[in-house]
Coordinates of C-alpha atoms in Angstrom, one line a residue:
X17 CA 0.0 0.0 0.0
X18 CA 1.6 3.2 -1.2
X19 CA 1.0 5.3 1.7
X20 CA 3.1 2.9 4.2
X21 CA 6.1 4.0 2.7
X22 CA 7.7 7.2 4.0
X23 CA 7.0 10.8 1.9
X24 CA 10.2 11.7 1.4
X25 CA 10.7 7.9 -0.5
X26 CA 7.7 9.2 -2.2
X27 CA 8.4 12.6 -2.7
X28 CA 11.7 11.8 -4.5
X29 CA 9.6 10.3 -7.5
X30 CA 8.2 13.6 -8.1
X31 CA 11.0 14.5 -10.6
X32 CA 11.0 11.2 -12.7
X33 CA 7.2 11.3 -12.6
X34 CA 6.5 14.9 -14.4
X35 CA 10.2 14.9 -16.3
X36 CA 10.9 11.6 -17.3
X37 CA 14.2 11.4 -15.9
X38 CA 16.4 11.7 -12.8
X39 CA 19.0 14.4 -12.4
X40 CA 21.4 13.8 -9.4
X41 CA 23.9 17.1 -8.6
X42 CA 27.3 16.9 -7.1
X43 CA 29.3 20.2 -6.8
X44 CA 29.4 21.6 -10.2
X45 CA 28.4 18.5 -11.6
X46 CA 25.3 17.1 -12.2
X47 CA 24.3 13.9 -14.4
X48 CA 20.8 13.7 -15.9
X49 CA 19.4 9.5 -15.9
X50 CA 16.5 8.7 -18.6
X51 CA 14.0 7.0 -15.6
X52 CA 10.6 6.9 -17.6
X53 CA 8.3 4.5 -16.1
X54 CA 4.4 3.3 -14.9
X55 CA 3.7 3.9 -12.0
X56 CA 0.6 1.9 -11.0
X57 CA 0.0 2.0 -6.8
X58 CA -2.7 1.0 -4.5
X59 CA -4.5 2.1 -1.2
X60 CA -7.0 1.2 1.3
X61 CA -9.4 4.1 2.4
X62 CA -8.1 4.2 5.9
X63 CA -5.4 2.5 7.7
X64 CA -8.0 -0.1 9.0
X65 CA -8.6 -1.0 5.3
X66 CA -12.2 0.3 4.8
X67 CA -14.8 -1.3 2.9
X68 CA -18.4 -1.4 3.1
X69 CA -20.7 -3.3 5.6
X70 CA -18.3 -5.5 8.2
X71 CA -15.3 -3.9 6.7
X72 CA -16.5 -0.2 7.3
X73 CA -14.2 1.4 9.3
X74 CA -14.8 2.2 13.3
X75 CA -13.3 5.4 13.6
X76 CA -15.2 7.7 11.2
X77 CA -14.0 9.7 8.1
X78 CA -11.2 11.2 10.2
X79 CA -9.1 8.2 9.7
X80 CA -9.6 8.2 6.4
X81 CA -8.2 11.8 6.2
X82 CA -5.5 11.0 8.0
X83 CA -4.0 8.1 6.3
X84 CA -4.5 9.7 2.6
X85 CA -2.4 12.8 4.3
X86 CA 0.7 10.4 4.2
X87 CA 0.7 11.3 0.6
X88 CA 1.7 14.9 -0.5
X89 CA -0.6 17.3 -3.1
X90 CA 2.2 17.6 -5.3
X91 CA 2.7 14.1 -5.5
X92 CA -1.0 13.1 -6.1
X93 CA -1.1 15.7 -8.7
X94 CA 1.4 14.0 -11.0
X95 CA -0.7 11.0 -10.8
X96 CA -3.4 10.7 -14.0
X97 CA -6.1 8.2 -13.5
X98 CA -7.9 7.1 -10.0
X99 CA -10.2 4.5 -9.9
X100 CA -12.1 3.2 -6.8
X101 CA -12.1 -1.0 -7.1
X102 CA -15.4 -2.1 -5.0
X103 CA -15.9 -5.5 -3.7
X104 CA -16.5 -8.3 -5.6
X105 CA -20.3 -9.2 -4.9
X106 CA -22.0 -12.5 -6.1
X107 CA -24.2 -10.9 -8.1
X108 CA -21.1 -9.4 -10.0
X109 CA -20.2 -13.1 -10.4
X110 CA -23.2 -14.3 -12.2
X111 CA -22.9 -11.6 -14.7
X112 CA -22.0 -12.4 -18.1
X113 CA -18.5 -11.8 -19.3
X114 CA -18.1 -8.1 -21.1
X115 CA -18.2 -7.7 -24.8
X116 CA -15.0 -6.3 -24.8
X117 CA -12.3 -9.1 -24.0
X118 CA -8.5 -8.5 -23.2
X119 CA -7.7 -9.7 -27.4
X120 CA -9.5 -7.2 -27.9
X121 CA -8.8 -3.7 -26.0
X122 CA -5.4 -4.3 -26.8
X123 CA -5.8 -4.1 -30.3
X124 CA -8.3 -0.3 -29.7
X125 CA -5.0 0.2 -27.0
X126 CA -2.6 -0.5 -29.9
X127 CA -4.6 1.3 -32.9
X128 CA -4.7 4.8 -30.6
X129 CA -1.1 4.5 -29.7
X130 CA -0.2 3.9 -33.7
X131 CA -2.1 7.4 -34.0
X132 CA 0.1 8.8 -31.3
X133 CA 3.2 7.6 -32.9
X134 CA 1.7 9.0 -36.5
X135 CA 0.8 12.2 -34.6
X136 CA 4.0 13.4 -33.5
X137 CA 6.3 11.8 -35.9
X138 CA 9.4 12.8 -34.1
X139 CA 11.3 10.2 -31.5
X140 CA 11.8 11.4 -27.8
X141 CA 15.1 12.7 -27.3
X142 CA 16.1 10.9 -24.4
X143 CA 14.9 7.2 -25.2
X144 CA 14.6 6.8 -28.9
X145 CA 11.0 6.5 -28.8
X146 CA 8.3 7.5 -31.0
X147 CA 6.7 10.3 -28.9
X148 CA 3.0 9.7 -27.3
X149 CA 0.5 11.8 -25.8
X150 CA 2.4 12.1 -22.6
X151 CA 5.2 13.8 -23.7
X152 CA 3.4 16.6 -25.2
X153 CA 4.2 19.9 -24.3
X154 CA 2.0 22.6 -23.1
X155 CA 2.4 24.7 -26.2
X156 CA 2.0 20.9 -28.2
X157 CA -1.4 20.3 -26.4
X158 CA -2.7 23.9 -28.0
X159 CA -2.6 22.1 -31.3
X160 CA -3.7 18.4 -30.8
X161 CA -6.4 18.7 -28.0
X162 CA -8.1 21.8 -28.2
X163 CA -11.3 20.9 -27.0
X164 CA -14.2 22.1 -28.5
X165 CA -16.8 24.6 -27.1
X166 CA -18.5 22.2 -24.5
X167 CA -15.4 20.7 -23.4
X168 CA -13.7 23.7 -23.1
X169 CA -16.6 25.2 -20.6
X170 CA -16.7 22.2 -18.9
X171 CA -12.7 21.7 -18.6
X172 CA -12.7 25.7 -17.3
X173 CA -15.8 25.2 -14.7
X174 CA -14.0 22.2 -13.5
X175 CA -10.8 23.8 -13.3
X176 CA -12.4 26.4 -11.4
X177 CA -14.3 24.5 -8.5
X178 CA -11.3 21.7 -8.3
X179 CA -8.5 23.9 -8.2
X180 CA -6.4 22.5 -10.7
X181 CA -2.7 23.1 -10.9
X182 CA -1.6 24.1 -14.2
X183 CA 0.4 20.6 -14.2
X184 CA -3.1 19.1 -14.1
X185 CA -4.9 21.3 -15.9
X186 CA -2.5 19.9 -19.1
X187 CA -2.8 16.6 -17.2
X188 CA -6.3 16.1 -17.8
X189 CA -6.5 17.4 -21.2
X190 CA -3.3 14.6 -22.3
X191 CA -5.8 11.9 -20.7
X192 CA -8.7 13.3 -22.9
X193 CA -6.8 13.4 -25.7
X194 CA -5.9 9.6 -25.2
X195 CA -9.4 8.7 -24.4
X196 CA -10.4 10.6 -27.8
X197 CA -8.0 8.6 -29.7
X198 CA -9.3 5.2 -27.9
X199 CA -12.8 6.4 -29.0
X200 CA -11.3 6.9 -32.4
X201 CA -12.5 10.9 -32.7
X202 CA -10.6 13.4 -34.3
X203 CA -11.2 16.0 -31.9
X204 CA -11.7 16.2 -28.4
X205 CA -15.6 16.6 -26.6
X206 CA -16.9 17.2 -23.7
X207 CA -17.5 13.2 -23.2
X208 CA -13.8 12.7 -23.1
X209 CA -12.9 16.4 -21.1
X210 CA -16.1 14.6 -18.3
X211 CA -14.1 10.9 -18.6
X212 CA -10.8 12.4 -17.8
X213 CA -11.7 14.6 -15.2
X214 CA -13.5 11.4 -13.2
X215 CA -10.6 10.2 -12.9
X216 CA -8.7 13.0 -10.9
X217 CA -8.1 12.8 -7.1
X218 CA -10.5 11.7 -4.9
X219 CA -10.8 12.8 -1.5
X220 CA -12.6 11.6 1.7
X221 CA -16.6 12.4 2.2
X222 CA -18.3 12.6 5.6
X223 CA -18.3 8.9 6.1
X224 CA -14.5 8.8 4.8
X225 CA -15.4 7.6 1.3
X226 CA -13.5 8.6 -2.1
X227 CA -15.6 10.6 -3.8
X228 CA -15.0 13.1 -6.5
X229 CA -14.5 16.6 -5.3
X230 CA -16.2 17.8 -8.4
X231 CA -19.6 18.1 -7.9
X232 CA -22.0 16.2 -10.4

């Protein structure tokens, strides 16, 4: 669980996270590392794990606040995509499987990342890599996911009410742009701004839940 380890272990990913790389300085020297990577992480709720029913903690939302507080702002900000995983009820398991097997979201997966490659053309300087949507730059994004009118008023009303950093202000409109390209549209709409935003930081309700602090 991400938030037993110490900050200042997580803290020092900060710089690999938004840059791509790690740059370690020694007098007047400093050498730059290429450290791009996935970071993929987990949590419970609350330090007594959470969870509905039986598993619901004792000790109200205030320990839920607490143990997501081991984790920094700046260092939740550089992460893209939250998603809450609820328990698995029997009634999930009699469900039929989903239309949409593993076969075959890799091949929508590899399709939008062909017209990421396509996109940019260029390799990334550090790697050698044909360049995806993450490694667009601010001044980049202007060009290849300019939202249109309703995802632009609903990107600035969210930006608004959430507070979002510039870094995830850009953030957001990177994931829509993916999500656009996985839908296969040529531009970007207020469907993919509203998908990418649901996935920003959640924080802890009254009854220490992870709810969106956008409201709906």
């Amino acid at each position: 669980m991400i938030p037993e380890f110490p900050a200042q272990v997580l803290d020092s990913l900060r710089q690999p996270l938004e840059d791509g790389a790690v740059v370690i300085s020694r007098a007047n020297r400093h050498v730059r590392y290429p450290a791009r990577f996935q970071l993929i992480a987990a949590m419970n709720p609350c330090r007594c794990g959470g969870g509905p029913g039986d598993g619901a903690c004792r000790r109200g939302p205030s320990c839920a606040r607490q143990y997501q507080s081991r984790i920094s702002g700046p260092f939740f900000d550089r992460i893209d995509l939250f998603y809450d995983t609820p328990p698995v009820t029997a009634m999930d398991l009699a469900l039929p499987a989903p239309t949409e097997g593993t076969a075959e979201a890799a091949r929508r997966v590899a399709a939008a990342r062909n017209i990421q490659t396509e996109r940019y053309q260029d390799h990334h300087p550090d790697e050698g890599r044909r360049a995806i949507n993450a490694d667009a730059s601010a001044r980049r994004l202007v060009d290849i996911a300019s939202p249109d009118e309703a995802a632009s008023a609903l990107l600035s009303d969210a930006a608004a009410k959430l507070a979002l950093s510039a870094r995830a202000y850009h953030r957001v409109l990177k994931v829509a742009r993916t999500i656009a390209d996985l839908d296969g549209a040529g531009g970007v709409r207020r469907v993919h701004v509203a998908e990418a935003l649901s996935y920003r930081r959640r924080v802890a309700d009254e009854q220490g839940a992870l709810e969106p602090k956008l409201a709906h």
